[in-house]
Coordinates of C-alpha atoms in Angstrom, one line a residue:
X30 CA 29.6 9.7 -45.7
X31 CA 29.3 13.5 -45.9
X32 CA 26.3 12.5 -47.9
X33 CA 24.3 10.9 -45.3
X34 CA 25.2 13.0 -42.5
X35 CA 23.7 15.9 -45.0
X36 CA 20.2 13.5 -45.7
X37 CA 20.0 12.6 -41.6
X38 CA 19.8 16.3 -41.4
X39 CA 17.3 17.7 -43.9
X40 CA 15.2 14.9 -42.2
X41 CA 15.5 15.6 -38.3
X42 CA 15.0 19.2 -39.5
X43 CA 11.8 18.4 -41.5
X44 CA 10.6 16.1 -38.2
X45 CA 11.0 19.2 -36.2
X46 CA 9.4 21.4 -38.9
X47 CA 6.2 19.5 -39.2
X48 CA 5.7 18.9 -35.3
X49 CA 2.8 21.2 -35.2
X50 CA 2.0 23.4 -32.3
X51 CA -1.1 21.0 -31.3
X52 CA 0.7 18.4 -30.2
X53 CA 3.7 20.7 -28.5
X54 CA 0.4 21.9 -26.7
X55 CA -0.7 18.6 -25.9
X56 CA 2.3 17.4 -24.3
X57 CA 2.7 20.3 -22.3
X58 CA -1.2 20.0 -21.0
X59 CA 0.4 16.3 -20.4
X60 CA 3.4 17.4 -18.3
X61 CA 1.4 19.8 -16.3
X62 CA -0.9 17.5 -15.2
X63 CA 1.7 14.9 -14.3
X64 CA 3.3 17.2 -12.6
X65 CA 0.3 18.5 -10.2
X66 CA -1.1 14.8 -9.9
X67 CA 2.6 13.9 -9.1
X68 CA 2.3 16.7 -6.2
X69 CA -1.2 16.5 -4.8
X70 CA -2.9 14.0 -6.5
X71 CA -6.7 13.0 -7.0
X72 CA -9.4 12.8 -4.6
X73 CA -11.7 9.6 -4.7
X74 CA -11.7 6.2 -4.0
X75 CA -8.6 4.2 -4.1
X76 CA -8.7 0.5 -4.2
X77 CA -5.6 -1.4 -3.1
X78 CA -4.1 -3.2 -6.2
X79 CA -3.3 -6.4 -5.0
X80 CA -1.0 -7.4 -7.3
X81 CA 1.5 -4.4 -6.3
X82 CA 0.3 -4.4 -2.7
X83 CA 2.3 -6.1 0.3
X84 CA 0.6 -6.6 4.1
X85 CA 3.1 -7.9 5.6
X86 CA 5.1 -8.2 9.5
X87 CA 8.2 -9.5 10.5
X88 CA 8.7 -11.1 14.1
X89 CA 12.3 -11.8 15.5
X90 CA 13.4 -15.7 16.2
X91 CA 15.5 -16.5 19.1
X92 CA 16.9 -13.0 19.1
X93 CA 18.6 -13.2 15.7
X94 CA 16.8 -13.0 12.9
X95 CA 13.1 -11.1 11.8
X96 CA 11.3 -13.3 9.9
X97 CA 8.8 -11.8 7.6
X98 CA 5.6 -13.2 6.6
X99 CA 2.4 -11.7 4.7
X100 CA -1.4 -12.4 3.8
X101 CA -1.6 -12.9 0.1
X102 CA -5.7 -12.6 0.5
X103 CA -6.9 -9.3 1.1
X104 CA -8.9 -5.8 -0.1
X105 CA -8.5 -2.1 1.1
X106 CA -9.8 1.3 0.2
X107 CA -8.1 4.6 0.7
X108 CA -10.8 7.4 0.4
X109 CA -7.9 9.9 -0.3
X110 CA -9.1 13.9 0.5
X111 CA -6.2 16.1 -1.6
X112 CA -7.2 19.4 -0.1
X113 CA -7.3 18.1 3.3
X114 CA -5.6 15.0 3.6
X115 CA -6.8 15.2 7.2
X116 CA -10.6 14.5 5.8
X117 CA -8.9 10.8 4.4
X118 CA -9.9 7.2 5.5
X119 CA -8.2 4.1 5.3
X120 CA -10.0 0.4 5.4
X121 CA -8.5 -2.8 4.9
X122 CA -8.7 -6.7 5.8
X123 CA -6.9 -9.9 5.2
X124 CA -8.2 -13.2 5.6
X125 CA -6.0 -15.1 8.2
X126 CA -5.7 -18.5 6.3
X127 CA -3.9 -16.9 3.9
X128 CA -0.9 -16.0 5.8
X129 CA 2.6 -17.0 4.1
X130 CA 6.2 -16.9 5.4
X131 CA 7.8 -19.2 3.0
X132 CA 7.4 -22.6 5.0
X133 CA 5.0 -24.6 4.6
X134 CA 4.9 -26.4 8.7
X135 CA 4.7 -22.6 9.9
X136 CA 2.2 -21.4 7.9
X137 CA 0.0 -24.1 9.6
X138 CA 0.9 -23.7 12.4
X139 CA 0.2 -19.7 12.8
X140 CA -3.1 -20.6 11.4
X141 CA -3.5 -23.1 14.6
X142 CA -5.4 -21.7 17.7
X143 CA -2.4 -21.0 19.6
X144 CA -1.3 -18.1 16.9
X145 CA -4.0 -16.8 14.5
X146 CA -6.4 -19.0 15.3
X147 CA -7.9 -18.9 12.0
X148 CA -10.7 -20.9 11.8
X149 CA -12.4 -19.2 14.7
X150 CA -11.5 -15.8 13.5
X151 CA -10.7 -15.5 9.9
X152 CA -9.8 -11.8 9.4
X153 CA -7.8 -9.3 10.3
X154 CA -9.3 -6.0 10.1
X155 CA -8.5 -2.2 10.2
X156 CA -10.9 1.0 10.0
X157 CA -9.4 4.4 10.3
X158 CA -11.1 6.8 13.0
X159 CA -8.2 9.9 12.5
X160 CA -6.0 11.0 10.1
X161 CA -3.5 13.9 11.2
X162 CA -0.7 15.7 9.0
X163 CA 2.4 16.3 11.5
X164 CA 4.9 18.7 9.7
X165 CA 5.3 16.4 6.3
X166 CA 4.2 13.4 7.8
X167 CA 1.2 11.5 7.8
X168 CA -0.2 9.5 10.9
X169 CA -3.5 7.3 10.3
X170 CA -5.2 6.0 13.6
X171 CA -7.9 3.4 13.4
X172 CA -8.7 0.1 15.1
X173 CA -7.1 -3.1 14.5
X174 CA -9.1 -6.2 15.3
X175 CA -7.0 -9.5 15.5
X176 CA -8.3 -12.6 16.6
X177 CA -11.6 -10.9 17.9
X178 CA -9.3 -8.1 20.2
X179 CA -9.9 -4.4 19.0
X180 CA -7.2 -2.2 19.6
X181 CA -6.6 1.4 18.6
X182 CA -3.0 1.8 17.0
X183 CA -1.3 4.4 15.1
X184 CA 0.1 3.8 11.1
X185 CA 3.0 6.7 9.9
X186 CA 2.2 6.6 6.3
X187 CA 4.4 7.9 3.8
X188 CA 2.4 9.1 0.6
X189 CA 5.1 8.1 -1.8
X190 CA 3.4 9.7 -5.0
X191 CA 0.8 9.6 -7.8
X192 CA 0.0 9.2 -11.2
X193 CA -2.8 10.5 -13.4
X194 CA -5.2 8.4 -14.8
X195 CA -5.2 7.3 -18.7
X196 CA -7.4 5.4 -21.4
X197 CA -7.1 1.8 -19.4
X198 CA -6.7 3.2 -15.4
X199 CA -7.7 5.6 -12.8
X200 CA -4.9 7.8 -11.3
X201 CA -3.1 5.8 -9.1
X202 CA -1.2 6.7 -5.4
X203 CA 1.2 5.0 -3.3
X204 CA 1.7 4.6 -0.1
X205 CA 4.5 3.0 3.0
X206 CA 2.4 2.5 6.1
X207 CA 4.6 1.0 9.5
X208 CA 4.0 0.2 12.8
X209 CA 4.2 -1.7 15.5
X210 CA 2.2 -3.9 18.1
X211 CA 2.7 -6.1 20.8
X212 CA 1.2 -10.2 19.9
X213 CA 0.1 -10.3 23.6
X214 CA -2.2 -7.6 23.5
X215 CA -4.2 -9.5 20.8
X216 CA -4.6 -13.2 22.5
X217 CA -1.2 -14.4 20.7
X218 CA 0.3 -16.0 23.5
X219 CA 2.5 -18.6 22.0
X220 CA 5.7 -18.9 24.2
X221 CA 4.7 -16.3 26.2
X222 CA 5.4 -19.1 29.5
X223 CA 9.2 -19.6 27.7
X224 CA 11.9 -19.4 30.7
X225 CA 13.5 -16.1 30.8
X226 CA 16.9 -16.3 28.4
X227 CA 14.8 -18.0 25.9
X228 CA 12.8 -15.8 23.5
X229 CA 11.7 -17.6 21.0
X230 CA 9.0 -15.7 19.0
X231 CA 9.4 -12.1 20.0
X232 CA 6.1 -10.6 21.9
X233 CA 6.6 -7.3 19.6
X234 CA 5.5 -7.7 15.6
X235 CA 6.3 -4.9 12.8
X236 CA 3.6 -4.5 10.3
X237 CA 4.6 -3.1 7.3
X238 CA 2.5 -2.4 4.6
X239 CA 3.5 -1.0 0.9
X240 CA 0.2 0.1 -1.1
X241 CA -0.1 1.1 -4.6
X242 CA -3.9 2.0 -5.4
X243 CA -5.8 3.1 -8.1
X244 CA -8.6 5.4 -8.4
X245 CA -12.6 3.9 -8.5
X246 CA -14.8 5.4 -11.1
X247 CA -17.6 7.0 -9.1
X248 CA -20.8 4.5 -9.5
X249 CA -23.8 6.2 -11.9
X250 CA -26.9 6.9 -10.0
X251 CA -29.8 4.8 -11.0
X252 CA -31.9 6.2 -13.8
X253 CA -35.2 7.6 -12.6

């Protein structure tokens, strides 16, 4: 036994004789830069990953439950500014049809003209106009455009973090973006007759959206 704790030794201490300086310089370039991307991050071009990005709402039933939904089709852009997050823009849309809230005779039914109407108006659109840092906090003002109604609304984003980019992907940010709006405003008027005492779908809709984007390559200029 004595003998193998003695040969575990000799070799941990040879591992940590021939770790050369190079690479203890290297992983220290590493954690540095982790650690300011981690802070500040990059500016560019982010593209929502859509695999690890949720647009989704949740509308209260009868006055008991929120039930949650989201559009499974969609594409977004943050144009992130880190010196002056204040220079940022954020784009998105989602393509009505492909709303899902987990049953089947809903779905269709939002999609009908009395909800979404989507066949008449197939996306839902938003385009930033402001972006304004408030103590730690981020607020993103835009216009939304549901069901051919523009309206300007506010987003509180919460920049959750970044990560540098590597060999197989740009740096990459995320982001928790809520808010609010009321159906009405935007031509959704199911149930809005319903006898008082009887809510059914709630006039007022949370949108909560939970981005993870990664960083575009700039484009090479056409050779001359």
């Amino acid at each position: 036994m004595k003998r193998l704790v003695f040969i575990f030794g000799i070799v941990a201490a040879s591992f940590l004789f021939f770790t050369d300086d190079s690479t203890n310089a290297h992983a220290q370039r590493f954690e540095e830069k982790f650690a300011v991307a981690q802070a500040k991050g990059e500016s560019g071009v982010y593209e929502f990953d859509k695999a690890h990005t949720f647009i989704g709402f949740n509308v209260n039933h009868l006055g008991l439950i929120d039930v949650p939904g989201h559009f499974r089709d969609f594409t977004g852009t943050i144009n992130y500014n880190a010196e002056d997050v204040t220079k940022s823009s954020v784009n998105f849309s989602a393509k009505i049809a492909s709303v899902e809230t987990g049953a089947a005779g809903r779905d269709a039914h939002l999609k009908r003209a009395d909800f979404f109407d989507a066949e008449k108006f197939p996306e839902m659109t938003f385009a930033s106009k402001k972006v304004e840092k408030r103590g730690s906090d981020v607020v993103v003002t835009g216009d939304l455009t549901l069901r051919g109604v523009t309206k300007s609304i506010s987003f509180d984003f919460d920049i959750k973090g970044f990560l540098p980019g590597n060999e197989r992907s740009g740096a990459k940010m995320g982001v928790m973006a809520k808010t609010e709006i009321n159906r009405f405003d935007y031509g959704v008027d199911y149930g809005k007759a319903a006898p008082a005492g009887r809510p059914g779908v709630a006039n007022k809709v949370d949108i909560d959206i939970r981005i993870e984007a990664v960083k575009q390559k700039p484009v090479a200029a056409p050779a001359e």
